[in-house]
Coordinates of C-alpha atoms in Angstrom, one line a residue:
M1 CA -2.0 -15.0 -111.3
K2 CA -6.0 -15.6 -110.5
L3 CA -6.8 -17.9 -107.2
A4 CA -2.5 -19.3 -106.5
L5 CA -2.0 -18.2 -103.1
P6 CA 1.7 -15.9 -102.9
S7 CA 5.0 -17.4 -101.2
S8 CA 5.2 -14.5 -99.1
L9 CA 1.7 -12.0 -98.3
E10 CA 3.6 -9.3 -97.6
N11 CA 5.3 -9.2 -100.5
H12 CA 2.9 -10.0 -102.2
Y13 CA 0.4 -6.7 -101.2
E14 CA 4.1 -4.4 -101.4
M15 CA 3.8 -6.2 -105.5
L16 CA -0.2 -5.3 -106.1
R17 CA 1.5 -1.1 -104.6
L18 CA 4.8 -1.1 -106.6
L19 CA 2.0 -2.6 -110.2
Y20 CA -0.7 -0.4 -109.9
T21 CA 0.8 2.6 -107.8
G22 CA 0.3 6.1 -110.4
C23 CA -1.8 4.0 -113.2
Q24 CA -5.0 5.0 -114.7
V25 CA -5.1 2.6 -116.7
I26 CA -4.7 -1.3 -116.8
H27 CA -3.3 -2.7 -119.7
G28 CA -4.5 -6.0 -118.7
N29 CA -5.7 -7.6 -115.8
L30 CA -7.1 -6.0 -112.3
E31 CA -6.2 -9.0 -109.4
I32 CA -6.9 -8.0 -106.2
T33 CA -6.2 -11.2 -104.1
H34 CA -5.1 -12.5 -100.6
L35 CA -5.0 -8.9 -98.3
Q36 CA -5.3 -9.4 -95.0
G37 CA -5.9 -6.8 -91.8
T38 CA -5.8 -2.8 -92.8
P39 CA -3.6 -2.2 -95.7
D40 CA -2.9 1.1 -96.7
L41 CA -5.6 0.5 -100.8
S42 CA -5.5 4.0 -102.2
F43 CA -3.1 3.4 -104.8
L44 CA -6.5 1.7 -105.9
Q45 CA -8.2 5.6 -106.5
G46 CA -6.4 5.8 -109.3
I47 CA -7.7 3.4 -111.6
V48 CA -10.4 4.4 -114.5
E49 CA -10.6 2.3 -116.8
V50 CA -9.6 -1.9 -116.8
Q51 CA -9.6 -3.1 -120.1
G52 CA -9.4 -7.5 -119.1
Y53 CA -11.2 -8.1 -116.3
V54 CA -11.3 -7.0 -112.3
L55 CA -10.8 -10.6 -110.1
I56 CA -11.3 -9.9 -106.8
A57 CA -10.5 -13.0 -104.8
H58 CA -9.9 -14.5 -101.2
V59 CA -9.4 -10.7 -98.8
S60 CA -10.1 -10.4 -95.6
V61 CA -10.2 -5.7 -96.0
A62 CA -13.7 -4.1 -95.4
E63 CA -13.2 -2.2 -98.5
I64 CA -11.3 -1.7 -102.0
P65 CA -11.6 1.9 -103.0
L66 CA -12.0 1.1 -106.7
T67 CA -14.1 4.6 -106.8
N68 CA -13.6 6.0 -109.6
L69 CA -13.5 3.0 -112.2
R70 CA -15.2 3.7 -114.3
I71 CA -15.9 0.8 -117.3
I72 CA -14.2 -3.3 -117.3
R73 CA -13.4 -3.7 -121.0
G74 CA -13.5 -7.3 -120.8
G75 CA -10.7 -8.0 -123.0
R76 CA -9.7 -11.0 -121.6
L77 CA -12.0 -12.7 -119.3
Y78 CA -11.4 -14.7 -116.3
N79 CA -12.6 -18.4 -116.6
S80 CA -13.6 -16.9 -120.3
S81 CA -16.7 -15.7 -119.3
Y82 CA -16.7 -13.4 -116.6
A83 CA -15.2 -9.0 -117.0
L84 CA -16.0 -8.5 -113.2
A85 CA -15.1 -11.3 -111.0
V86 CA -16.1 -11.4 -106.7
L87 CA -15.5 -14.4 -104.6
E88 CA -14.9 -16.0 -101.5
N89 CA -14.0 -12.2 -99.6
T90 CA -14.6 -12.9 -95.6
G91 CA -14.0 -9.0 -94.6
I92 CA -15.5 -7.2 -98.1
K93 CA -18.6 -5.0 -97.2
E94 CA -19.0 -3.0 -100.2
L95 CA -17.6 -3.7 -103.1
Q96 CA -17.5 1.2 -103.6
L97 CA -17.9 0.8 -107.9
R98 CA -19.6 3.8 -107.4
S99 CA -18.0 4.8 -111.3
L100 CA -18.7 2.3 -112.6
T101 CA -21.2 2.6 -115.6
E102 CA -19.9 0.7 -118.9
I103 CA -18.8 -3.3 -118.9
L104 CA -18.3 -3.8 -122.4
L105 CA -17.9 -7.4 -122.4
G106 CA -18.6 -10.6 -120.6
G107 CA -19.9 -11.1 -117.5
V108 CA -20.6 -10.4 -113.4
Y109 CA -20.1 -13.7 -110.9
I110 CA -20.5 -12.3 -106.7
L111 CA -20.2 -14.8 -104.5
G112 CA -19.1 -16.2 -101.2
N113 CA -18.8 -12.7 -99.7
P114 CA -20.6 -13.1 -96.5
Q115 CA -21.0 -9.4 -95.4
L116 CA -20.7 -7.9 -98.6
C117 CA -24.0 -5.6 -99.3
Y118 CA -26.5 -4.1 -101.5
P119 CA -25.0 -6.7 -104.9
Q120 CA -28.3 -7.4 -105.7
Q121 CA -29.3 -3.9 -105.6
I122 CA -27.2 -2.4 -108.3
N123 CA -29.1 -2.5 -111.4
W124 CA -26.5 -4.2 -113.4
I125 CA -28.0 -4.7 -116.6
D126 CA -27.4 -1.2 -116.8
V127 CA -23.4 -1.3 -115.8
L128 CA -23.6 -4.3 -119.1
G129 CA -22.4 -3.3 -122.4
K130 CA -25.0 -2.0 -125.0
Q131 CA -23.9 -4.4 -127.3
Q132 CA -24.0 -7.7 -125.3
R133 CA -26.8 -9.7 -125.6
N134 CA -28.5 -12.3 -123.3
K135 CA -28.0 -10.0 -120.5
E136 CA -29.9 -11.8 -118.5
M137 CA -27.5 -14.3 -118.9
K138 CA -24.7 -12.4 -117.8
L139 CA -25.3 -12.4 -114.6
T140 CA -24.3 -15.0 -112.3
H141 CA -24.2 -17.0 -108.8
L142 CA -25.3 -12.8 -107.4
Q143 CA -25.7 -13.7 -104.3
P144 CA -27.8 -12.2 -101.4
A145 CA -26.9 -9.3 -99.8
A146 CA -25.1 -10.5 -96.0
P147 CA -28.6 -10.3 -93.0
Y148 CA -27.5 -7.3 -91.1
C149 CA -27.3 -5.0 -94.2
E150 CA -29.8 -2.3 -94.5
Y151 CA -31.9 -2.9 -96.9
N152 CA -33.2 -0.6 -99.6
H153 CA -36.3 -1.2 -102.4
N154 CA -35.1 1.3 -104.1
E155 CA -33.0 -0.6 -107.3
L156 CA -29.7 1.2 -107.9
V157 CA -29.4 3.3 -110.8
T158 CA -26.5 3.4 -112.5
H159 CA -27.3 5.7 -116.1
V160 CA -28.8 8.6 -116.3
Q161 CA -32.5 7.7 -117.7
C162 CA -31.2 9.3 -121.4
M163 CA -33.7 10.4 -124.2
S164 CA -34.7 7.8 -126.7
G165 CA -32.2 6.9 -129.3
C166 CA -29.4 8.0 -126.8
Q167 CA -26.7 5.0 -126.3
Y168 CA -24.9 7.6 -123.1
C169 CA -26.1 10.9 -122.0
K170 CA -25.1 13.3 -119.5
G171 CA -29.7 14.3 -118.7
P172 CA -32.8 13.6 -119.9
Q173 CA -32.8 16.0 -122.6
A174 CA -32.4 15.9 -126.1
S175 CA -29.1 17.8 -125.9
D176 CA -27.4 15.6 -124.2
C177 CA -27.1 13.0 -125.7
C178 CA -23.4 11.5 -126.1
H179 CA -21.0 10.9 -128.9
D180 CA -21.3 7.8 -130.6
Q181 CA -17.9 7.6 -130.2
C182 CA -18.4 7.6 -125.8
A183 CA -19.1 4.8 -123.6
A184 CA -19.5 4.9 -119.4
G185 CA -20.6 8.7 -120.4
C186 CA -19.9 12.1 -121.3
S187 CA -19.9 15.6 -119.8
G188 CA -21.0 17.3 -123.2
P189 CA -21.3 17.1 -126.9
K190 CA -18.5 16.2 -128.8
N191 CA -16.7 12.8 -128.8
S192 CA -13.7 15.2 -126.7
D193 CA -16.4 15.1 -124.3
C194 CA -16.3 11.2 -123.1
L195 CA -15.9 9.8 -119.9
A196 CA -14.1 6.4 -121.7
C197 CA -13.6 5.4 -125.2
H198 CA -15.4 2.8 -127.1
N199 CA -13.4 2.3 -129.3
F200 CA -10.1 5.3 -129.4
N201 CA -8.0 7.7 -127.3
D202 CA -6.7 9.9 -129.1
S203 CA -5.1 12.3 -127.5
G204 CA -8.1 13.3 -125.2
T205 CA -10.6 12.5 -128.6
C206 CA -12.6 9.1 -128.6
K207 CA -12.2 7.7 -132.9
E208 CA -13.3 4.9 -134.4
S209 CA -9.9 4.7 -136.2
C210 CA -6.0 5.9 -135.3
P211 CA -5.2 7.9 -138.1
L212 CA -3.7 6.1 -140.7
V213 CA 0.1 5.6 -141.8
M214 CA -0.2 5.9 -145.1
L215 CA -2.7 8.2 -147.1
Y216 CA -4.9 8.2 -149.7
D217 CA -4.1 10.9 -152.7
I218 CA -6.8 11.6 -155.1
K219 CA -4.6 13.5 -157.1
T220 CA -1.9 11.5 -158.0
H221 CA -3.7 7.8 -157.0
Q222 CA -0.8 6.7 -155.2
L223 CA -0.5 6.2 -151.6
I224 CA 1.6 8.5 -149.5
P225 CA 2.8 9.1 -145.4
N226 CA 1.0 10.7 -143.3
P227 CA 2.9 13.5 -141.2
N228 CA 0.5 12.0 -138.5
K229 CA 0.0 9.1 -138.3
K230 CA -0.3 7.7 -135.1
F231 CA 0.2 3.8 -133.4
I232 CA -2.2 1.5 -132.2
F233 CA -1.9 0.9 -128.2
G234 CA -3.9 -1.1 -126.6
I235 CA -6.6 1.3 -127.2
I236 CA -4.2 4.9 -127.2
C237 CA -3.3 6.2 -129.7
V238 CA 0.6 6.1 -129.7
K239 CA 3.2 9.2 -132.0
Q240 CA 6.3 6.0 -130.6
C241 CA 5.5 3.0 -129.3
P242 CA 6.5 2.9 -125.6
Y243 CA 9.7 1.3 -125.1
N244 CA 10.3 -2.6 -125.3
F245 CA 7.0 -2.5 -127.5
L246 CA 7.6 -3.6 -130.9
T247 CA 6.3 -1.4 -133.7
T248 CA 4.9 -2.6 -136.4
Y249 CA 2.9 -1.5 -139.2
S250 CA 0.3 0.7 -137.5
A251 CA 0.6 -0.6 -134.0
C252 CA 2.5 -1.9 -130.8
T253 CA 3.1 -4.9 -130.0
R254 CA 4.7 -7.6 -127.7
V255 CA 5.5 -10.1 -130.9
C256 CA 6.1 -10.1 -134.9
P257 CA 4.1 -11.1 -136.9
K258 CA 4.4 -14.2 -138.5
G259 CA 6.4 -13.1 -141.3
N260 CA 8.3 -11.2 -140.0
Q261 CA 11.7 -10.1 -137.9
E262 CA 12.7 -8.4 -135.0
V263 CA 15.3 -5.6 -135.7
I264 CA 16.8 -3.1 -133.1
T265 CA 18.5 0.1 -134.3
I266 CA 20.2 2.0 -131.5
H267 CA 19.8 6.6 -132.6
P268 CA 23.3 8.4 -131.7
D269 CA 21.8 9.9 -129.4
G270 CA 21.7 6.1 -127.7
K271 CA 17.9 5.8 -127.7
E272 CA 16.6 2.4 -129.2
M273 CA 13.8 1.4 -131.8
Q274 CA 12.4 -1.3 -131.5
K275 CA 10.6 -2.5 -134.4
C276 CA 9.3 -5.4 -136.5
E277 CA 10.6 -5.5 -140.6
Q278 CA 9.1 -7.9 -143.2
C279 CA 12.6 -10.7 -144.0
E280 CA 13.1 -11.2 -147.5
G281 CA 12.2 -15.2 -148.1
E282 CA 12.0 -17.0 -145.2
C283 CA 13.3 -14.9 -141.9
P284 CA 16.3 -16.6 -140.5
E285 CA 16.1 -18.3 -137.4
V286 CA 15.6 -17.9 -133.5
C287 CA 16.4 -19.8 -130.5
Y288 CA 12.4 -19.7 -128.4
G289 CA 12.4 -19.4 -125.2
L290 CA 8.7 -20.9 -123.0
G291 CA 5.7 -19.8 -124.8
M292 CA 7.5 -19.3 -127.9
G293 CA 7.4 -21.5 -131.3
N294 CA 8.4 -24.8 -130.6
L295 CA 7.4 -24.0 -126.5
Q296 CA 4.4 -22.4 -126.6
G297 CA 2.7 -23.9 -123.8
V298 CA 6.0 -25.4 -121.9
S299 CA 6.3 -23.7 -118.1
A300 CA 9.5 -24.6 -117.6
V301 CA 13.2 -25.5 -118.1
N302 CA 14.0 -29.2 -118.6
S303 CA 16.3 -31.9 -119.4
S304 CA 13.9 -32.7 -122.3
N305 CA 14.2 -28.9 -124.3
I306 CA 17.7 -27.5 -122.7
G307 CA 19.0 -28.6 -125.8
F308 CA 17.3 -25.6 -128.1
F309 CA 19.7 -23.3 -126.0
Q310 CA 23.0 -24.6 -126.7
G311 CA 24.8 -21.5 -128.5
C312 CA 22.1 -18.5 -128.3
K313 CA 22.8 -15.8 -127.9
K314 CA 19.4 -14.2 -128.0
I315 CA 16.1 -16.2 -126.8
Y316 CA 12.8 -15.4 -128.3
G317 CA 10.6 -15.8 -125.3
S318 CA 11.2 -16.8 -121.2
L319 CA 13.0 -19.4 -119.3
A320 CA 12.0 -21.0 -115.9
F321 CA 13.5 -23.0 -113.3
L322 CA 10.9 -24.4 -110.7
P323 CA 11.5 -27.2 -109.2
Q324 CA 10.3 -30.0 -112.1
S325 CA 13.2 -29.0 -113.8
F326 CA 15.6 -30.6 -112.2
K327 CA 13.8 -34.1 -110.7
A328 CA 13.6 -37.6 -112.9
D329 CA 10.5 -38.7 -114.4
P330 CA 10.4 -42.4 -115.0
L331 CA 7.2 -41.9 -117.1
T332 CA 8.2 -40.1 -119.0
N333 CA 11.3 -41.1 -120.3
L334 CA 12.6 -37.5 -117.8
T335 CA 16.2 -37.2 -116.4
S336 CA 16.6 -34.8 -114.2
L337 CA 18.6 -31.3 -115.6
Q338 CA 22.0 -31.6 -113.9
A339 CA 24.4 -28.4 -113.1
A340 CA 27.1 -28.9 -116.1
D341 CA 23.7 -28.7 -118.4
L342 CA 22.9 -25.4 -117.4
E343 CA 25.8 -24.7 -119.5
V344 CA 24.1 -24.1 -122.7
F345 CA 22.8 -20.6 -121.4
R346 CA 27.9 -18.9 -121.5
T347 CA 26.8 -17.3 -125.0
L348 CA 22.9 -16.0 -123.8
E349 CA 23.2 -12.3 -124.0
E350 CA 19.2 -11.0 -124.5
I351 CA 16.3 -12.3 -123.3
T352 CA 13.2 -10.8 -124.4
G353 CA 10.6 -12.3 -121.6
Y354 CA 11.6 -13.7 -118.2
L355 CA 14.2 -14.7 -116.0
Y356 CA 12.3 -16.5 -112.9
I357 CA 14.3 -19.1 -111.0
D358 CA 13.0 -20.7 -108.2
A359 CA 15.3 -24.0 -107.9
W360 CA 19.0 -24.6 -109.4
P361 CA 21.5 -27.4 -108.1
E362 CA 22.9 -26.6 -104.8
N363 CA 26.2 -27.6 -105.9
S364 CA 26.0 -24.0 -107.5
G365 CA 27.1 -21.3 -105.2
D366 CA 25.2 -18.4 -108.2
L367 CA 23.8 -17.6 -111.3
G368 CA 27.3 -17.8 -113.5
V369 CA 25.4 -19.4 -116.7
F370 CA 23.9 -15.7 -116.7
E371 CA 27.6 -14.2 -116.8
N372 CA 27.3 -12.7 -119.9
L373 CA 23.1 -11.6 -120.1
K374 CA 23.4 -8.0 -120.5
V375 CA 19.7 -7.2 -121.4
I376 CA 15.6 -8.7 -119.7
R377 CA 13.4 -7.4 -121.1
G378 CA 10.3 -8.3 -120.5
R379 CA 7.9 -7.6 -123.1
M380 CA 6.5 -11.1 -121.0
L381 CA 6.4 -11.5 -117.6
Y382 CA 6.1 -14.8 -115.0
K383 CA 2.6 -14.3 -113.9
G384 CA 2.1 -10.8 -115.4
V385 CA 4.3 -9.8 -112.9
Y386 CA 8.5 -10.7 -112.7
L387 CA 10.4 -9.9 -115.1
L388 CA 13.4 -11.2 -112.3
G389 CA 12.5 -13.3 -110.4
I390 CA 15.3 -14.8 -107.8
Q391 CA 13.5 -17.1 -104.7
S392 CA 14.2 -20.2 -102.2
L393 CA 17.8 -20.9 -103.8
Q394 CA 21.2 -21.5 -101.9
I395 CA 23.3 -19.8 -103.4
E396 CA 25.9 -17.4 -102.2
S397 CA 26.0 -14.8 -104.9
L398 CA 23.5 -13.9 -108.1
G399 CA 27.2 -13.7 -110.5
L400 CA 24.9 -11.6 -113.7
R401 CA 28.1 -9.6 -113.9
S402 CA 27.1 -8.4 -117.3
L403 CA 23.6 -7.9 -116.6
R404 CA 22.8 -3.7 -117.4
S405 CA 19.2 -3.7 -118.4
V406 CA 16.1 -4.9 -117.2
S407 CA 12.6 -3.4 -118.0
G408 CA 9.1 -3.8 -118.6
G409 CA 7.9 -5.4 -114.9
L410 CA 9.4 -6.4 -111.7
V411 CA 12.3 -8.0 -110.1
L412 CA 11.6 -9.6 -107.4
V413 CA 14.8 -11.6 -104.7
H414 CA 13.6 -13.1 -101.8
N415 CA 14.0 -15.6 -99.0
N416 CA 17.1 -17.0 -100.8
S417 CA 19.2 -17.4 -96.6
R418 CA 22.3 -17.6 -98.2
L419 CA 22.8 -14.4 -100.7
C420 CA 25.0 -11.4 -101.0
Y421 CA 26.0 -8.8 -102.5
T422 CA 22.9 -7.7 -103.1
S423 CA 22.1 -4.5 -100.4
S424 CA 23.9 -2.0 -103.1
L425 CA 23.3 -3.1 -106.5
P426 CA 22.0 -0.4 -108.3
W427 CA 18.8 -1.5 -110.1
S428 CA 17.1 1.9 -110.2
S429 CA 20.2 2.7 -112.8
L430 CA 19.6 -1.3 -114.6
L431 CA 16.0 -0.2 -115.3
Y432 CA 15.2 1.8 -118.2
L433 CA 14.8 5.1 -118.0
S434 CA 12.5 6.9 -115.6
Q435 CA 11.4 4.5 -114.9
E436 CA 10.9 3.5 -110.8
P437 CA 13.0 0.5 -109.2
N438 CA 10.5 -1.5 -108.7
L439 CA 12.7 -4.3 -106.2
I440 CA 10.9 -6.7 -103.6
S441 CA 14.6 -7.8 -102.3
N442 CA 14.2 -9.7 -98.9
N443 CA 13.8 -12.4 -96.2
N444 CA 18.3 -13.1 -98.0
R445 CA 21.8 -12.9 -95.7
D446 CA 21.6 -10.7 -93.5
P447 CA 24.4 -8.0 -95.0
Q448 CA 25.9 -7.5 -91.9
A449 CA 25.7 -11.4 -91.4
C450 CA 27.2 -11.5 -95.2
G451 CA 30.3 -8.2 -93.8
K452 CA 31.7 -11.0 -91.1
N453 CA 32.3 -13.8 -93.0
G454 CA 33.6 -11.9 -95.4
H455 CA 30.9 -11.8 -98.6
V456 CA 31.6 -8.3 -99.1
C457 CA 32.0 -6.4 -103.1
D458 CA 36.1 -6.2 -103.8
P459 CA 37.5 -2.9 -102.9
L460 CA 38.4 -1.9 -106.8
C461 CA 34.2 -2.4 -106.9
K462 CA 32.8 1.4 -107.5
N463 CA 30.4 2.2 -104.4
G464 CA 30.9 -1.2 -103.2
S465 CA 28.6 -1.8 -105.5
C466 CA 29.0 -6.0 -107.3
W467 CA 27.5 -8.9 -108.5
G468 CA 29.5 -11.6 -106.4
P469 CA 33.2 -12.1 -105.4
G470 CA 36.7 -10.2 -106.4
P471 CA 37.5 -7.7 -108.8
S472 CA 35.6 -9.2 -111.7
Q473 CA 32.2 -9.0 -110.3
C474 CA 32.4 -5.1 -109.9
V475 CA 29.2 -3.5 -111.2
S476 CA 31.9 -0.5 -112.3
C477 CA 35.5 0.1 -111.5
V478 CA 36.7 2.3 -109.1
S479 CA 40.1 2.7 -111.5
Y480 CA 41.0 0.3 -114.5
Q481 CA 38.8 -2.4 -115.9
R482 CA 40.8 -4.7 -118.0
G483 CA 38.6 -6.8 -120.3
K484 CA 36.3 -7.3 -117.4
E485 CA 38.6 -7.1 -114.8
C486 CA 38.4 -3.9 -112.6
V487 CA 42.5 -3.3 -112.1
K488 CA 43.9 -0.9 -110.7
E489 CA 46.5 0.3 -113.1
C490 CA 46.9 -0.1 -116.9
N491 CA 50.2 -2.0 -118.2
I492 CA 51.5 1.5 -119.6
R493 CA 55.2 1.2 -118.3
N494 CA 55.5 -1.8 -117.3
G495 CA 53.9 -5.9 -117.3
L496 CA 54.1 -9.0 -120.0
V497 CA 52.0 -7.3 -122.4
R498 CA 52.0 -3.5 -122.6
E499 CA 49.0 -1.4 -122.8
F500 CA 47.7 2.1 -123.0
S501 CA 44.4 3.6 -121.4
D502 CA 41.0 4.8 -123.9
D503 CA 38.7 5.6 -121.5
L504 CA 39.3 4.2 -118.2
S505 CA 39.9 1.1 -120.3
C506 CA 42.9 -1.0 -120.3
V507 CA 43.6 -1.8 -124.3
P508 CA 46.6 -3.8 -125.2
C509 CA 49.0 -2.8 -127.7
H510 CA 49.7 -4.1 -131.0
P511 CA 51.6 -6.8 -130.7
E512 CA 54.4 -5.7 -132.5
C513 CA 55.0 -3.4 -130.6
R514 CA 58.3 -3.4 -128.7
P515 CA 57.3 -3.0 -124.6
V516 CA 59.7 -0.1 -123.8
N517 CA 60.2 0.2 -120.1
G518 CA 59.8 3.3 -118.0
S519 CA 57.4 5.3 -121.0
E520 CA 54.5 4.7 -123.0
S521 CA 55.3 1.6 -125.1
C522 CA 51.7 2.5 -127.5
S523 CA 48.8 4.9 -127.8
G524 CA 47.0 3.0 -129.7
P525 CA 46.1 -0.4 -131.0
G526 CA 47.3 0.0 -134.0
P527 CA 50.0 -1.5 -135.9
D528 CA 50.4 2.5 -136.5
Q529 CA 50.4 3.4 -133.0
C530 CA 53.3 2.0 -131.5
V531 CA 56.5 3.9 -130.1
E532 CA 59.1 1.1 -131.1
C533 CA 59.0 -1.7 -133.5
L534 CA 59.2 -5.4 -132.2
H535 CA 60.6 -6.2 -135.1
F536 CA 60.8 -4.5 -138.5
Q537 CA 58.7 -0.4 -139.5
D538 CA 57.9 -0.4 -143.0
G539 CA 56.7 3.1 -143.8
D540 CA 54.8 4.1 -140.3
V541 CA 53.4 0.6 -140.0
C542 CA 55.5 -2.2 -137.6
V543 CA 55.0 -5.5 -139.2
E544 CA 56.7 -8.8 -138.1
R545 CA 59.0 -8.9 -141.2
C546 CA 59.4 -6.8 -144.2
P547 CA 57.0 -7.4 -147.8
S548 CA 58.9 -9.8 -150.0
G549 CA 57.4 -9.6 -153.5
V550 CA 54.1 -9.0 -152.3
K551 CA 51.1 -8.0 -154.5
E552 CA 50.1 -4.6 -154.5
D553 CA 49.0 -1.8 -156.6
Q554 CA 49.1 -4.2 -159.6
H555 CA 52.9 -3.9 -159.2
T556 CA 55.3 -6.7 -156.9
V557 CA 56.8 -5.0 -154.1
W558 CA 60.6 -6.1 -152.8
K559 CA 62.0 -4.7 -149.5
Y560 CA 64.1 -4.7 -147.1
S561 CA 65.6 -4.2 -144.2
N562 CA 68.5 -2.0 -142.8
E563 CA 70.6 -1.8 -139.4
S564 CA 68.5 0.7 -137.8
G565 CA 65.5 -2.0 -138.8
H566 CA 63.3 0.0 -141.8
C567 CA 62.3 -1.8 -144.8
I568 CA 63.8 0.2 -147.5
P569 CA 62.6 -0.7 -151.5
C570 CA 65.4 -2.6 -153.4
P571 CA 67.3 -1.2 -156.2
N572 CA 65.7 -1.7 -159.8
N573 CA 68.2 -4.1 -161.0
C574 CA 68.1 -6.1 -157.9
S575 CA 67.9 -9.6 -159.3
V576 CA 65.7 -12.5 -157.4
S577 CA 68.0 -15.7 -155.6

């Protein structure tokens, strides 16, 4: 998000709170921007490590309590240069980075903070990574302290003065040296005493690499599986990749490497295993979304690329609909998207990235073109935050009746002035396993106003929960379900098409079953599960006609029907007429 102004300051604070509450290690960047007043920022106190950069910008609060932040790795840098940027904060007085002892990669940029004290008294050279060269070039635009600050001529020391040859230490003696796998200091000499790891953290022990998947057997001169193998996830060694990350040969990734394809297997307990497998020959063609394949670098769906999604059931990437999606551009000969164009998404069942909708045709009352969408995996997030965003639309209902799983980010439903049916949606059950319901939903139509105008869930919807009007938009049913529609009862004893009940689902009997008035017509979907046959019965199976001249086990079968409609084998001396 960087310095982008949020659409709602209230939502922006809530977004930060949901993202960082309970976090110790940030897998990415920490961006604290556009905060005003006196918000409760205590949720930042638990952060110990940031793997990307830290940006503090455009805030008017007095303090940012990153008091336990020890290390900024700089895996990604702000403006390609800075691991720590503190910019244009009108109210901030102290950085409160008292635990920060290491910036592994990238520089420091502090500018435009008129009330900030002590920025030049911190020994930033000491904080910058030991391996960084030209450290004096890493300190850019370090502003002077505010004029009213009490000036202390003693430089603030961030590291203990170590014995010569020690990279890090906990004291001045030779015995106080840290292990060479430590970063940011230590509490003892072992690689399990580190405050942070220079390379990888394997269950609290810092190592140069994670345990390998295969080991070399010197006796047999062969590679054998390592029973203690682990996969790389950021800087952590894990036995299993987190949900929604793909398991490759040795690491957890969001995208399969070239020459590999995504494979999802479901275990008997219902858990999914998502992994990358090498293709045999050329990998099969897939549908790419924004940010992937031929749509790398494309920011929105428009008339020039919507054709790529025709017939897609799964999109590898994301979808975003922005105001420019529905505007023509004569300079590039681009026409505007029309409601009819969006019908290509009727077949879509899964998105691996995000779905963000900030503009939509005004004559469309819902998002019904996504009625078959079941899963949004959130491996990529809109602005690094949202897996599902629905904002500033004129729709009356969401219409996402098949959606069953979202994960990986926040859900935003905001500023949709006509939108009803959302207050009772069970977002907590849609989020994977024990994830908190990270939902920001506000400034939509008032639920009481919706009720007065009849915009409420159908009585057949269980717990009054639905995606829109009518029995076909229920999240689940009070009684039975026929196809995608909730019904009071199945057509077991009456009705044109007779049914049986299979775990509260109405399933039609086989067409060869005769409807039996006032009684069950079948016990299952097969032609051998009819109570009576509509035409003929061949053994236990109802058939449209008795077999005549049918090849079966190297013999030709000839049968005729008797008076009761049963198929009887012809005598051996019958002739064909």
